[in-house]
mmCIF file of C-alpha atoms and ligand atoms in Angstrom:
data_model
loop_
_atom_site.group_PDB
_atom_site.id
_atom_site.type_symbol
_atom_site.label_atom_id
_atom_site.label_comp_id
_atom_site.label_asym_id
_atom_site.label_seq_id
_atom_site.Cartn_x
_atom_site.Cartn_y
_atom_site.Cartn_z
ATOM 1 C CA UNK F 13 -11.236 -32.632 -31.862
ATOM 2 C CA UNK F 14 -12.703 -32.446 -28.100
ATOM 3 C CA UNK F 15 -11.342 -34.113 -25.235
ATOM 4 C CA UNK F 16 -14.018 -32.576 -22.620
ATOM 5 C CA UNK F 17 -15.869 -35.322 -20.700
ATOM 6 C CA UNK F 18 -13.813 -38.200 -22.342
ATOM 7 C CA UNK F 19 -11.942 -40.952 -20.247
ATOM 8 C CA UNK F 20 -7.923 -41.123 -20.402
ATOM 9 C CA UNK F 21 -7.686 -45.450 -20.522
ATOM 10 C CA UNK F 22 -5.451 -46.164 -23.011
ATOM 11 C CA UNK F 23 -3.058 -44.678 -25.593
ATOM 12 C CA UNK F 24 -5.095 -46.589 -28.718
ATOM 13 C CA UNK F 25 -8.550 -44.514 -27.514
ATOM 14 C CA UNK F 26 -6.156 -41.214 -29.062
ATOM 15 C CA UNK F 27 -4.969 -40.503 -32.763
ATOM 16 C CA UNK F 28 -1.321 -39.631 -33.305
ATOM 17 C CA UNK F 29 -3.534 -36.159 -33.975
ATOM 18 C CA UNK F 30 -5.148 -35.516 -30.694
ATOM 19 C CA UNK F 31 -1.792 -37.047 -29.002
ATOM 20 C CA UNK F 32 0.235 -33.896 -30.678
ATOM 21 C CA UNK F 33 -2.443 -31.518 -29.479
ATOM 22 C CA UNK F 34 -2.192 -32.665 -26.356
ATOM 23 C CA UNK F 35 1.636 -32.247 -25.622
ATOM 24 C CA UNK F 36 0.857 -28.915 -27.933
ATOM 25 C CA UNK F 37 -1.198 -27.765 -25.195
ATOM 26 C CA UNK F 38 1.093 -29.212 -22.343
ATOM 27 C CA UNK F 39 4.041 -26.686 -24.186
ATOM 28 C CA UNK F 40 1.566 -23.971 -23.604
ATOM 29 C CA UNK F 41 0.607 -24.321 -20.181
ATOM 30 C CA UNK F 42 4.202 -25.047 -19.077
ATOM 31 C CA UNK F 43 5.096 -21.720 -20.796
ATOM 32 C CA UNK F 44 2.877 -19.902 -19.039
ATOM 33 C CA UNK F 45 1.300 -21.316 -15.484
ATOM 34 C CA UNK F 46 0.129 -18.245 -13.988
ATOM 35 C CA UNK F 47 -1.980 -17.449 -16.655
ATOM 36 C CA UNK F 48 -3.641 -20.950 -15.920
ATOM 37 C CA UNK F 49 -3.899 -20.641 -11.925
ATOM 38 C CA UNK F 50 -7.757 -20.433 -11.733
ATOM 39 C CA UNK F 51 -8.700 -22.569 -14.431
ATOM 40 C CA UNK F 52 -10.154 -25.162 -12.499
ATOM 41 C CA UNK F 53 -10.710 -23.155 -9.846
ATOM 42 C CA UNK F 54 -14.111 -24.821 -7.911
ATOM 43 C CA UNK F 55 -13.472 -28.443 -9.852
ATOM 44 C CA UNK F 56 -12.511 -31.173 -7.509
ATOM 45 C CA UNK F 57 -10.554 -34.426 -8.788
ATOM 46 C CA UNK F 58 -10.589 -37.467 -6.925
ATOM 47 C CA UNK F 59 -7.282 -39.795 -6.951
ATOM 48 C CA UNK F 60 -8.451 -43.694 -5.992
ATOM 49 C CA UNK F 61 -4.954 -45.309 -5.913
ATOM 50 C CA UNK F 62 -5.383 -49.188 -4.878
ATOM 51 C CA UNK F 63 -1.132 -49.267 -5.459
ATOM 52 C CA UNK F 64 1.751 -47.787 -4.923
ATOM 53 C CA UNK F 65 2.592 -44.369 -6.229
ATOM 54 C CA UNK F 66 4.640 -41.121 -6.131
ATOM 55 C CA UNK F 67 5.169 -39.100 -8.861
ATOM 56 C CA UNK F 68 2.019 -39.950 -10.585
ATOM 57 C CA UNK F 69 -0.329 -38.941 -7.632
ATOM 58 C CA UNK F 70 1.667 -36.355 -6.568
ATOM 59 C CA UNK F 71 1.728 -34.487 -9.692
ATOM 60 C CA UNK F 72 -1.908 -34.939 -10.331
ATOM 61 C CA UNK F 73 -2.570 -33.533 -7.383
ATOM 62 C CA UNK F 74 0.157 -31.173 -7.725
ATOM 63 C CA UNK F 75 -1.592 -30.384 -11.352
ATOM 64 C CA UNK F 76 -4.702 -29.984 -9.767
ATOM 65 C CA UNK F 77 -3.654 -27.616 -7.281
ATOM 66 C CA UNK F 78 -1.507 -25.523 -9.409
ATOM 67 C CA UNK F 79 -4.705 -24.821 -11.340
ATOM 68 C CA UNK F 80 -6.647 -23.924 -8.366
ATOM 69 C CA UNK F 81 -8.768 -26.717 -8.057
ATOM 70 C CA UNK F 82 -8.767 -29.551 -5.514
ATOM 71 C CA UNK F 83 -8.477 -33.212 -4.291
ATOM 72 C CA UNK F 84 -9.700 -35.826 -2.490
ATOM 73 C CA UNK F 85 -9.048 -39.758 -2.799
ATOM 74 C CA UNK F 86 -6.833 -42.111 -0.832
ATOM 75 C CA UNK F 87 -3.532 -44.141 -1.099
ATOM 76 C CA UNK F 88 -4.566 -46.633 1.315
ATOM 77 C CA UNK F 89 -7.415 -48.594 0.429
ATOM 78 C CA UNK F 90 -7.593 -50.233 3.863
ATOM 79 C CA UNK F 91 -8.946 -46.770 5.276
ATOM 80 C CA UNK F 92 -11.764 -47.528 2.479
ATOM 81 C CA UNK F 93 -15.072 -49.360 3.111
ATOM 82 C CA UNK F 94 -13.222 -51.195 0.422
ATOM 83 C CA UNK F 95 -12.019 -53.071 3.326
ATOM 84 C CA UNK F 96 -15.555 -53.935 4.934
ATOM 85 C CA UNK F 97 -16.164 -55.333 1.674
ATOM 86 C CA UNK F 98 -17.547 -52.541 -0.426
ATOM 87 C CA UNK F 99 -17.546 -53.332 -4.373
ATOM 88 C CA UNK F 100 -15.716 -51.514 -6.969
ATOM 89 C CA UNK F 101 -18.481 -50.534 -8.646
ATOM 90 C CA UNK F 102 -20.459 -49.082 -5.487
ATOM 91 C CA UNK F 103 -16.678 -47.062 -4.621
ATOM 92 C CA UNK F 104 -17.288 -45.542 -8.418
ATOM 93 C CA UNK F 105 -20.898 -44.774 -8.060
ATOM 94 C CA UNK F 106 -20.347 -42.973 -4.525
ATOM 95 C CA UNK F 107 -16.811 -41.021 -5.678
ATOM 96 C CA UNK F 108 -18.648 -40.027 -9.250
ATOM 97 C CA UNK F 109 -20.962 -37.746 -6.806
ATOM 98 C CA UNK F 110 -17.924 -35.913 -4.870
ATOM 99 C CA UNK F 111 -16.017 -34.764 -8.262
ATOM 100 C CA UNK F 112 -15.708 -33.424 -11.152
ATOM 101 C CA UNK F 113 -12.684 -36.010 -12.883
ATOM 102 C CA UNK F 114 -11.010 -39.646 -10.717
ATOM 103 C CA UNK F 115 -7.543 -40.639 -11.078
ATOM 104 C CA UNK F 116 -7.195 -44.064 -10.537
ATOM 105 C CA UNK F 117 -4.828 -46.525 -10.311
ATOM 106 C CA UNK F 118 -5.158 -50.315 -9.709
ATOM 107 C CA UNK F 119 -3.090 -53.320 -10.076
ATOM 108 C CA UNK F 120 -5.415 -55.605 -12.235
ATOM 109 C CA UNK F 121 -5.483 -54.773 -15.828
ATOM 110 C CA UNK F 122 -8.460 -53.664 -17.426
ATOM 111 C CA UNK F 123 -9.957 -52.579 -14.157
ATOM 112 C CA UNK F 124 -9.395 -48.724 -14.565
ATOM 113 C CA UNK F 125 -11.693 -48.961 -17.787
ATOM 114 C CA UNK F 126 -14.263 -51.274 -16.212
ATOM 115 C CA UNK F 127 -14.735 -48.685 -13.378
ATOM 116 C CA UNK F 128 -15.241 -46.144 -15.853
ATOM 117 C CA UNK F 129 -18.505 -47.740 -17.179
ATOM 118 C CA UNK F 130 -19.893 -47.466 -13.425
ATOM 119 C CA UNK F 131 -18.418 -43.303 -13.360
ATOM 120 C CA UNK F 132 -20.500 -40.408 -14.129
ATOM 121 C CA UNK F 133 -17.032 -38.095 -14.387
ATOM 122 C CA UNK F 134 -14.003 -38.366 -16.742
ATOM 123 C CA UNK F 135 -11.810 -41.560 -15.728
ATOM 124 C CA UNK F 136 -7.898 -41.473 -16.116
ATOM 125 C CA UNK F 137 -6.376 -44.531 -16.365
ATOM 126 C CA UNK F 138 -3.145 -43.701 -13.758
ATOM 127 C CA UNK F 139 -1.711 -47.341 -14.410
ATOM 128 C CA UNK F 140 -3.612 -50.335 -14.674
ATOM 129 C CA UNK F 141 -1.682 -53.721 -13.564
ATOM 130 C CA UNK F 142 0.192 -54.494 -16.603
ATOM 131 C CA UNK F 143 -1.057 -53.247 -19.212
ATOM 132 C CA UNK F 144 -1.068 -49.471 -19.122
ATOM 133 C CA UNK F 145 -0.223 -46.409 -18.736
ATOM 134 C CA UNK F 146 -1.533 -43.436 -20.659
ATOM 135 C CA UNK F 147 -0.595 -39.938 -19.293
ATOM 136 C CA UNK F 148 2.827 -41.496 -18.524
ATOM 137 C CA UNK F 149 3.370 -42.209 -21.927
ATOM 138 C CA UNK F 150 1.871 -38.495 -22.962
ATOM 139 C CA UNK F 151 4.452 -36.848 -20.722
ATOM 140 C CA UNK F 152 7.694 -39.355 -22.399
ATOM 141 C CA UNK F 153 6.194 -38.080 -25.795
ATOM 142 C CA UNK F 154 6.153 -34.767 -24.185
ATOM 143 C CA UNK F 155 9.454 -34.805 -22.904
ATOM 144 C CA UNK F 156 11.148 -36.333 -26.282
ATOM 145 C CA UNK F 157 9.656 -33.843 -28.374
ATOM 146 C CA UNK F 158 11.302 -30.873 -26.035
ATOM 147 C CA UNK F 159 14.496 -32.338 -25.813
ATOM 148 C CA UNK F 160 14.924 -34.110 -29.107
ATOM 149 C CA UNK F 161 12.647 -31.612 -30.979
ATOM 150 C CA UNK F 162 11.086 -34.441 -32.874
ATOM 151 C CA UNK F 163 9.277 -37.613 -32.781
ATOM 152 C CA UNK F 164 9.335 -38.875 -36.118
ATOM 153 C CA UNK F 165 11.593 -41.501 -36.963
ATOM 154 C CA UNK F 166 13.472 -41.893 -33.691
ATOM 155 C CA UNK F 167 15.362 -45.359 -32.828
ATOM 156 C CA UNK F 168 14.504 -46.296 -29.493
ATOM 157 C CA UNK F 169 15.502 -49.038 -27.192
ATOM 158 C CA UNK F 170 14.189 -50.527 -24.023
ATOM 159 C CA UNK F 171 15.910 -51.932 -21.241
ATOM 160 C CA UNK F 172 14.718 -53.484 -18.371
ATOM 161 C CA UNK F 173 11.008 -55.303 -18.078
ATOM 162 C CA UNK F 174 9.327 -55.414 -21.412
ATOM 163 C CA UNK F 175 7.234 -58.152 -19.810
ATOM 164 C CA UNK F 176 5.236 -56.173 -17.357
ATOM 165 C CA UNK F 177 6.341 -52.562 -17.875
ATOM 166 C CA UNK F 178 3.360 -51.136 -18.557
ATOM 167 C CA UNK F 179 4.770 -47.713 -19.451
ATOM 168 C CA UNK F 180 7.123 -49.806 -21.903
ATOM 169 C CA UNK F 181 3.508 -50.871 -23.628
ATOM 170 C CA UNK F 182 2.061 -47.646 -23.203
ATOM 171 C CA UNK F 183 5.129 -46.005 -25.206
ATOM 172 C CA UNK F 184 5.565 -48.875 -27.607
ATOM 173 C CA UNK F 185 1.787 -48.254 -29.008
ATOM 174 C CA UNK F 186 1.793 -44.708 -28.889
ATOM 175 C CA UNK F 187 5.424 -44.235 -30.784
ATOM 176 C CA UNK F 188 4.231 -46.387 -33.691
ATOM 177 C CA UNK F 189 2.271 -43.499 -34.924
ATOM 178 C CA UNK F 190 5.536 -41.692 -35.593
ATOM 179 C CA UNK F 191 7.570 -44.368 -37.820
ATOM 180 C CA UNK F 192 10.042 -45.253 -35.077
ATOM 181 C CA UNK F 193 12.558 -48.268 -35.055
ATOM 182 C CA UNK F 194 12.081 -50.093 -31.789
ATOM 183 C CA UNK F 195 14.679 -52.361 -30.066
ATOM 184 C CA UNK F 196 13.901 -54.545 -26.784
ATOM 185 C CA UNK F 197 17.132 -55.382 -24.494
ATOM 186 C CA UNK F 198 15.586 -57.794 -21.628
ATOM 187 C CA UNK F 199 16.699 -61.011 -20.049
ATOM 188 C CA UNK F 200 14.417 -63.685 -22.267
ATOM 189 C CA UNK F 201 12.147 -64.182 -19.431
ATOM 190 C CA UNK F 202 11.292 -60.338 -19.738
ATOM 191 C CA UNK F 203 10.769 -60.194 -23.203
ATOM 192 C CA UNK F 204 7.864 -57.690 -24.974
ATOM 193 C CA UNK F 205 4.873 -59.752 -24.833
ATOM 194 C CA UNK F 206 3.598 -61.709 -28.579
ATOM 195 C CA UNK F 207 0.864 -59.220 -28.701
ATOM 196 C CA UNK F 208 2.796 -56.382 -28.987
ATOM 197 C CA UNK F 209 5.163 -57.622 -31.464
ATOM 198 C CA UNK F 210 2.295 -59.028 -33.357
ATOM 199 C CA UNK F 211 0.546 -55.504 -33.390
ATOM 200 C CA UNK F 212 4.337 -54.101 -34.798
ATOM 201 C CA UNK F 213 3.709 -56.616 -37.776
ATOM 202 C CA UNK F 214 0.790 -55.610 -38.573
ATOM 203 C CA UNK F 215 1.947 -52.138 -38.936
ATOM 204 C CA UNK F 216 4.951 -53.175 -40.268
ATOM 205 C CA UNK F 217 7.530 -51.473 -37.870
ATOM 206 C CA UNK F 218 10.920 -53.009 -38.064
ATOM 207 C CA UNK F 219 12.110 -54.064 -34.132
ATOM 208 C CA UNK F 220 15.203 -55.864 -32.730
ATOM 209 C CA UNK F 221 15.338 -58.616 -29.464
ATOM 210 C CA UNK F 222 18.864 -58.729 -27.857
ATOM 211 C CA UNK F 223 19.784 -59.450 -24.827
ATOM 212 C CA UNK F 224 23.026 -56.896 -25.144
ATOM 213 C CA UNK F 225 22.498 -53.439 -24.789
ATOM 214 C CA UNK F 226 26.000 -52.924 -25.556
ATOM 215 C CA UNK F 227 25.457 -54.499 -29.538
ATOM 216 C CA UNK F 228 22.655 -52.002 -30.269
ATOM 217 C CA UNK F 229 22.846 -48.989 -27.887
ATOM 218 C CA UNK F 230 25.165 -46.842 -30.387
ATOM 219 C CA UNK F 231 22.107 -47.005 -33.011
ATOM 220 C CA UNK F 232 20.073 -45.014 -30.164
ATOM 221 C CA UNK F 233 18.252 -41.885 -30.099
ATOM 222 C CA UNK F 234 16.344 -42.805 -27.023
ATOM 223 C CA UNK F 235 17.699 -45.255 -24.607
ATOM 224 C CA UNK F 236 14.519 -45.666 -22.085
ATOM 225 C CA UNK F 237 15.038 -47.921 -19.022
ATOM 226 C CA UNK F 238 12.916 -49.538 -16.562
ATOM 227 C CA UNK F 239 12.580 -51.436 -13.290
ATOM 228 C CA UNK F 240 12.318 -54.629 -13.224
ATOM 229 C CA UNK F 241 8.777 -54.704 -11.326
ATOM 230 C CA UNK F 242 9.590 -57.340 -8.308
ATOM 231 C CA UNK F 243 5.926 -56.881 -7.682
ATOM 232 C CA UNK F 244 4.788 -58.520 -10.883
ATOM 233 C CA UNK F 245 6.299 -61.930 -9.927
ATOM 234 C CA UNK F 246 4.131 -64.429 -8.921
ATOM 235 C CA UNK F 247 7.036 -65.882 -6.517
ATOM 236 C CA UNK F 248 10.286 -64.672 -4.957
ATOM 237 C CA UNK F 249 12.187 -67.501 -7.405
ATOM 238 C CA UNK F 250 10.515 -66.262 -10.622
ATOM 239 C CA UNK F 251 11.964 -62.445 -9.281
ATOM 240 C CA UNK F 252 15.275 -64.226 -8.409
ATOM 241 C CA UNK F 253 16.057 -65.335 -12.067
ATOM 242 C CA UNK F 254 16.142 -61.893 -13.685
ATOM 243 C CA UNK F 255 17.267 -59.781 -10.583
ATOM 244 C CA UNK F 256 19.968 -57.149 -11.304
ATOM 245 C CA UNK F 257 19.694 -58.803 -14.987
ATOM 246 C CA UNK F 258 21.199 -54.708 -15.965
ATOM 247 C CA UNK F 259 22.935 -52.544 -13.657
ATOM 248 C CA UNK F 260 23.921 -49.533 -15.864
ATOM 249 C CA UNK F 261 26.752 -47.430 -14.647
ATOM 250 C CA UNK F 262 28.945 -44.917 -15.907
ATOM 251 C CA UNK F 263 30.386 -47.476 -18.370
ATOM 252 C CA UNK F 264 27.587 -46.413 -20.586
ATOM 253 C CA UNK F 265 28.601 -43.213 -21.930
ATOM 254 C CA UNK F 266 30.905 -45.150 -23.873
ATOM 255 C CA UNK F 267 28.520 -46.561 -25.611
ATOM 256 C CA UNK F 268 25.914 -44.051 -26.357
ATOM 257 C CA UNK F 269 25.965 -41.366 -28.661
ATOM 258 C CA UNK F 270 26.540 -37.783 -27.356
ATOM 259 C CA UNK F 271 22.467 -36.957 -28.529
ATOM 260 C CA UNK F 272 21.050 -39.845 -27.567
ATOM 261 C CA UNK F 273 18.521 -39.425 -24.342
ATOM 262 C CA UNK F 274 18.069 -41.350 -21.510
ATOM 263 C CA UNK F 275 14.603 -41.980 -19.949
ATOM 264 C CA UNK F 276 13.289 -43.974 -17.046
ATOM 265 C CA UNK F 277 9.443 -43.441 -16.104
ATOM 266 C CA UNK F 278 10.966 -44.053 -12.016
ATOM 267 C CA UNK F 279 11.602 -44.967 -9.316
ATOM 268 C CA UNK F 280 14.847 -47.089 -10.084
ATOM 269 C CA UNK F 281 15.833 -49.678 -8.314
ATOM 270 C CA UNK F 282 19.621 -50.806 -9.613
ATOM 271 C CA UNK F 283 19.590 -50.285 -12.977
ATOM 272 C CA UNK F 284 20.558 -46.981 -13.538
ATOM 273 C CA UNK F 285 23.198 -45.979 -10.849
ATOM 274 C CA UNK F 286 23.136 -42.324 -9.763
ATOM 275 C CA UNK F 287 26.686 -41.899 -11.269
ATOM 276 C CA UNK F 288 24.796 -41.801 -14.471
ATOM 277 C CA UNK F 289 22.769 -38.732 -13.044
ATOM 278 C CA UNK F 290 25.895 -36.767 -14.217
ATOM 279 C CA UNK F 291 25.906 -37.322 -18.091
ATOM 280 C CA UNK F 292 23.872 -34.514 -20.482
ATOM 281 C CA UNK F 293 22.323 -37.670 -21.882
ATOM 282 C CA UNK F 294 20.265 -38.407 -18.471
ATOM 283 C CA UNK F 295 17.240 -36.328 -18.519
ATOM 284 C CA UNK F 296 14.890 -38.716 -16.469
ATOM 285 C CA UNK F 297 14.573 -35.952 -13.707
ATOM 286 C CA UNK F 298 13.436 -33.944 -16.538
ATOM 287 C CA UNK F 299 11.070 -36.163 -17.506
ATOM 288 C CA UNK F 300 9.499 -36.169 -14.482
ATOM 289 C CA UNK F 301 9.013 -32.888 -13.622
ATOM 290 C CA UNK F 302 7.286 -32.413 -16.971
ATOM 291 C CA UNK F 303 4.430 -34.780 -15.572
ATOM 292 C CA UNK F 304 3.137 -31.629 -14.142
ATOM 293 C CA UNK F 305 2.325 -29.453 -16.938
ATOM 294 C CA UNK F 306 1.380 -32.624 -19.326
ATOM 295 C CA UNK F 307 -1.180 -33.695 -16.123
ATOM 296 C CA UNK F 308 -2.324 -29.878 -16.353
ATOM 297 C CA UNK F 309 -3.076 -29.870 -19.636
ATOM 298 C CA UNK F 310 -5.010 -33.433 -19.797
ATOM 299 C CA UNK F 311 -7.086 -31.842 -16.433
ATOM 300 C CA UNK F 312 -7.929 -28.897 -18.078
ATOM 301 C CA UNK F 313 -9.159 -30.540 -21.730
ATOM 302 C CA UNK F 314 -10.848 -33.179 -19.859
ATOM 303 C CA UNK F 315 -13.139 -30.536 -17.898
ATOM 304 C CA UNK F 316 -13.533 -28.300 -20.973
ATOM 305 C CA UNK F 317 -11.550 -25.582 -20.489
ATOM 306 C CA UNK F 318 -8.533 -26.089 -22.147
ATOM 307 C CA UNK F 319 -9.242 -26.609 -26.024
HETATM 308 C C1 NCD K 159 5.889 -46.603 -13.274
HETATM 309 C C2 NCD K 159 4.597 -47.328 -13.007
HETATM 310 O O1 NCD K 159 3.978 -47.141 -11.961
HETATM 311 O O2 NCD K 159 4.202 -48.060 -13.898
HETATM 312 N N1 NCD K 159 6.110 -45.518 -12.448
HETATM 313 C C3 NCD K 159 5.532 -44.303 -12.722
HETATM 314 O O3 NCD K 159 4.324 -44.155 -12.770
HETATM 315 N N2 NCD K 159 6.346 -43.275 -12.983
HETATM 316 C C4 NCD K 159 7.050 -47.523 -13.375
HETATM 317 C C5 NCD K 159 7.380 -48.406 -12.206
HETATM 318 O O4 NCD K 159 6.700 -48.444 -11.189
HETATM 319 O O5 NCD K 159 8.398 -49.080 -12.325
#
């Protein structure tokens, strides 16, 4: 099992194997960071983000840092010569020479993997469009495992946009390697796309649709909410109809079970109020941080020197 030189695009290019080794190595570095400090020390990652971002670029380049590398890239592609009509390709080509590994994150889907045909360096897929979103994913699996201690046979629900969440599809594919039982709470014009569900068949893992969280959420293990991505809409209306569709509040400790997590990839909009930042159940701060020594880890086996 390597991972040195190898692109990050989607969670189906990794067995449920290398996936455990992964957040086994994560565990390791978080445990110890000082003993990783130089690791990279000399490497240079470059993080291309053509949308929106916090916590993902920031803890990349927070990852990078923290191993002693460094980083270049932009946030705002019009400072590029993207804007005096430079091509994707060309933008790969030239950025492949300046580092060692690019982060990038785009909002067409399947763009992040058709840039890395034109790279010379590791790609990782930071969030493509719709469709996905890898090292998010690694650090929910990473974050379940710690505070659930397992990842076997978990029920877990999602609230919010199954339509275009892409770390909803992200999770979805990579949690069918551990036997899970899946149920998807959306407004019906939000619902998990036919290709998921159709790939859940196939592998014959049982899932629920409901529009009431309230029915279904004391089955939970994991309760893992997300915005509804305004951004995704192709007009205001479209947005309109499924606005505010769940506005968790405090309410919801009633119906959740005193184990059961709570997860949201961030930022939140209205759907989780911060009243709920109170309950043991909420660890989506947590899950967060942990980005940093999951992004450490895939940095480090990407450029060889984590094993
Ligand atoms: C998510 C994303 O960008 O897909 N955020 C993140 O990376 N933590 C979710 C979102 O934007 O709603």
């Amino acid at each position: 099992m390597s991972f040195e030189g190898r692109h990050i695009l989607a969670i189906s290019d990794f067995t449920k194997e290398e996936l455990l080794r992964i957040i086994k190595v994560a565990g390791e570095v978080d445990k110890d960071r000082e003993k990783h400090k130089d690791l990279l020390r000399g490497k240079i990652a470059a993080t291309l983000f053509f949308e929106a971002s916090t916590r993902t670029r920031m803890s990349f380049q927070a990852a990078m840092q923290r191993l002693g590398g460094s980083i270049i890239g932009f946030s705002d592609v019009s400072m590029t010569s993207i804007k005096k009509g430079e091509s994707l390709p060309d933008t790969i080509k030239i950025v492949s020479g300046y580092c060692d590994v690019i982060i990038m994150r785009h909002p067409e889907s399947g763009s992040v993997a058709e840039a890395a045909k034109d790279a010379a360096v590791p790609v990782i897929n930071a969030g493509d469009g719709t469709n996905e979103h890898p090292t998010q994913t690694i650090l929910d699996l990473y974050t379940i495992k710690k505070e659930l201690g397992r990842l076997e046979g978990l029920k877990v629900g999602f609230v919010g946009d199954s339509k275009y969440g892409r770390t909803v599809h992200s999770l979805v594919r990579a949690l069918s390697n551990f036997n899970p039982e899946f149920y998807f709470i959306s407004h019906p014009l939000l619902k998990m796309p036919e290709e998921y569900l159709e790939g859940l068949n196939k592998k014959g893992i049982k899932y629920f649709e409901e529009t009431d969280l309230f029915k279904v959420s004391k089955e939970l293990d994991v309760l893992y909410v997300t915005r509804i991505q305004k951004e995704r809409f192709e007009s205001e209306e479209e947005y309109k109809k499924v606005k505010g569709a769940y506005r968790l509040g405090k309410s919801l400790a009633k119906h959740i079970r005193s184990d059961a997590k709570i997860l949201h990839p961030l930022p939140r909009v209205d759907e989780l109020d911060p009243e709920l930042d109170e309950l043991p159940q909420s660890i989506y701060f947590k899950q967060a941080h942990n980005g940093i020594p999951v992004r450490m880890a895939l940095l480090g086996l990407v450029l060889g020197k984590l094993k």
